[in-house]
Amino acid sequence: MRRDHADGKWQKRILTNIQAVLGAAGATLGDAVKVNIYLADMSQFAAVNAVYETFFQSPRPARTCVSFKGLPYGTDVEMECVANAVAKA
């Protein structure tokens, strides 16, 4: 489903979900080393960037942001995160 991303609501939801997945693995956003962001339209970059900066503290992980027409299921934004999570004994 395509959504309006101007208010940052969906970007926050995506990053909150990433935060929850990392938490389940015993990691935090501070353990992130790389984030890939795919946008259906680069006009969404400012909104994504504004929300991104509220979730990640300096130094922020490496990041790639590209525009990609034809994201799966008609979505406008997709994010993936690679983190260095140490298994807990």
mmCIF file of C-alpha atoms in Angstrom:
data_model
loop_
_atom_site.group_PDB
_atom_site.id
_atom_site.type_symbol
_atom_site.label_atom_id
_atom_site.label_comp_id
_atom_site.label_asym_id
_atom_site.label_seq_id
_atom_site.Cartn_x
_atom_site.Cartn_y
_atom_site.Cartn_z
ATOM 1 C CA MET A 1 0.000 0.000 0.000
ATOM 2 C CA ARG A 2 1.345 3.390 -0.930
ATOM 3 C CA ARG A 3 1.388 5.975 1.836
ATOM 4 C CA ASP A 4 1.980 9.690 2.265
ATOM 5 C CA HIS A 5 5.393 10.040 3.891
ATOM 6 C CA ALA A 6 5.493 13.796 4.377
ATOM 7 C CA ASP A 7 4.614 13.632 8.089
ATOM 8 C CA GLY A 8 7.235 10.996 8.930
ATOM 9 C CA LYS A 9 4.667 8.602 10.432
ATOM 10 C CA TRP A 10 5.643 5.602 8.304
ATOM 11 C CA GLN A 11 9.370 6.257 8.546
ATOM 12 C CA LYS A 12 8.998 6.199 12.346
ATOM 13 C CA ARG A 13 7.079 2.937 12.150
ATOM 14 C CA ILE A 14 9.766 1.310 9.997
ATOM 15 C CA LEU A 15 12.568 2.393 12.320
ATOM 16 C CA THR A 16 10.571 1.387 15.401
ATOM 17 C CA ASN A 17 10.158 -2.072 13.862
ATOM 18 C CA ILE A 18 13.897 -2.267 13.142
ATOM 19 C CA GLN A 19 14.562 -1.214 16.735
ATOM 20 C CA ALA A 20 12.279 -3.999 18.010
ATOM 21 C CA VAL A 21 13.948 -6.653 15.846
ATOM 22 C CA LEU A 22 17.376 -5.554 17.047
ATOM 23 C CA GLY A 23 16.125 -5.609 20.636
ATOM 24 C CA ALA A 24 14.918 -9.187 20.213
ATOM 25 C CA ALA A 25 18.459 -10.077 19.131
ATOM 26 C CA GLY A 26 19.973 -8.332 22.150
ATOM 27 C CA ALA A 27 21.125 -5.326 20.130
ATOM 28 C CA THR A 28 20.202 -1.655 19.836
ATOM 29 C CA LEU A 29 20.270 0.919 17.080
ATOM 30 C CA GLY A 30 23.678 1.861 18.482
ATOM 31 C CA ASP A 31 24.921 -1.509 17.209
ATOM 32 C CA ALA A 32 23.881 -0.711 13.631
ATOM 33 C CA VAL A 33 26.790 -0.530 11.203
ATOM 34 C CA LYS A 34 24.933 -0.045 7.895
ATOM 35 C CA VAL A 35 21.456 1.060 6.846
ATOM 36 C CA ASN A 36 20.150 0.784 3.292
ATOM 37 C CA ILE A 37 17.164 2.942 2.391
ATOM 38 C CA TYR A 38 15.198 2.477 -0.811
ATOM 39 C CA LEU A 39 12.761 5.200 -1.865
ATOM 40 C CA ALA A 40 10.235 5.051 -4.676
ATOM 41 C CA ASP A 41 10.717 8.820 -5.040
ATOM 42 C CA MET A 42 13.669 10.919 -3.839
ATOM 43 C CA SER A 43 11.243 13.706 -2.913
ATOM 44 C CA GLN A 44 10.734 11.652 0.284
ATOM 45 C CA PHE A 45 14.399 11.990 1.265
ATOM 46 C CA ALA A 46 13.974 15.035 3.534
ATOM 47 C CA ALA A 47 11.213 13.362 5.565
ATOM 48 C CA VAL A 48 13.168 10.114 5.853
ATOM 49 C CA ASN A 49 16.336 11.964 6.835
ATOM 50 C CA ALA A 50 14.573 14.011 9.528
ATOM 51 C CA VAL A 51 13.189 10.881 11.195
ATOM 52 C CA TYR A 52 16.436 8.930 10.714
ATOM 53 C CA GLU A 53 18.362 11.573 12.655
ATOM 54 C CA THR A 54 16.026 11.194 15.651
ATOM 55 C CA PHE A 55 16.624 7.429 15.869
ATOM 56 C CA PHE A 56 20.384 7.251 15.309
ATOM 57 C CA GLN A 57 22.898 9.126 17.435
ATOM 58 C CA SER A 58 26.310 10.325 16.290
ATOM 59 C CA PRO A 59 28.324 8.665 15.013
ATOM 60 C CA ARG A 60 25.570 7.314 12.800
ATOM 61 C CA PRO A 61 26.007 4.057 10.881
ATOM 62 C CA ALA A 62 27.043 4.074 7.243
ATOM 63 C CA ARG A 63 24.021 4.664 5.041
ATOM 64 C CA THR A 64 22.995 4.258 1.442
ATOM 65 C CA CYS A 65 19.848 5.893 0.098
ATOM 66 C CA VAL A 66 18.720 5.214 -3.450
ATOM 67 C CA SER A 67 15.616 5.794 -5.489
ATOM 68 C CA PHE A 68 14.183 2.611 -6.896
ATOM 69 C CA LYS A 69 10.984 2.515 -8.912
ATOM 70 C CA GLY A 70 9.047 -0.675 -8.467
ATOM 71 C CA LEU A 71 9.570 -1.495 -4.809
ATOM 72 C CA PRO A 72 7.727 -4.681 -3.827
ATOM 73 C CA TYR A 73 4.030 -4.519 -3.003
ATOM 74 C CA GLY A 74 3.808 -0.895 -4.147
ATOM 75 C CA THR A 75 5.603 0.413 -1.071
ATOM 76 C CA ASP A 76 7.263 3.817 -1.084
ATOM 77 C CA VAL A 77 10.022 3.196 1.464
ATOM 78 C CA GLU A 78 12.016 0.130 2.411
ATOM 79 C CA MET A 79 14.859 0.000 4.936
ATOM 80 C CA GLU A 80 17.281 -2.704 5.945
ATOM 81 C CA CYS A 81 19.772 -2.601 8.772
ATOM 82 C CA VAL A 82 22.949 -4.557 9.440
ATOM 83 C CA ALA A 83 24.020 -4.598 13.077
ATOM 84 C CA ASN A 84 26.826 -6.093 15.106
ATOM 85 C CA ALA A 85 24.917 -8.054 17.736
ATOM 86 C CA VAL A 86 26.875 -10.123 20.224
ATOM 87 C CA ALA A 87 25.081 -13.273 21.350
ATOM 88 C CA LYS A 88 24.288 -13.295 25.056
ATOM 89 C CA ALA A 89 25.426 -16.329 27.036
#
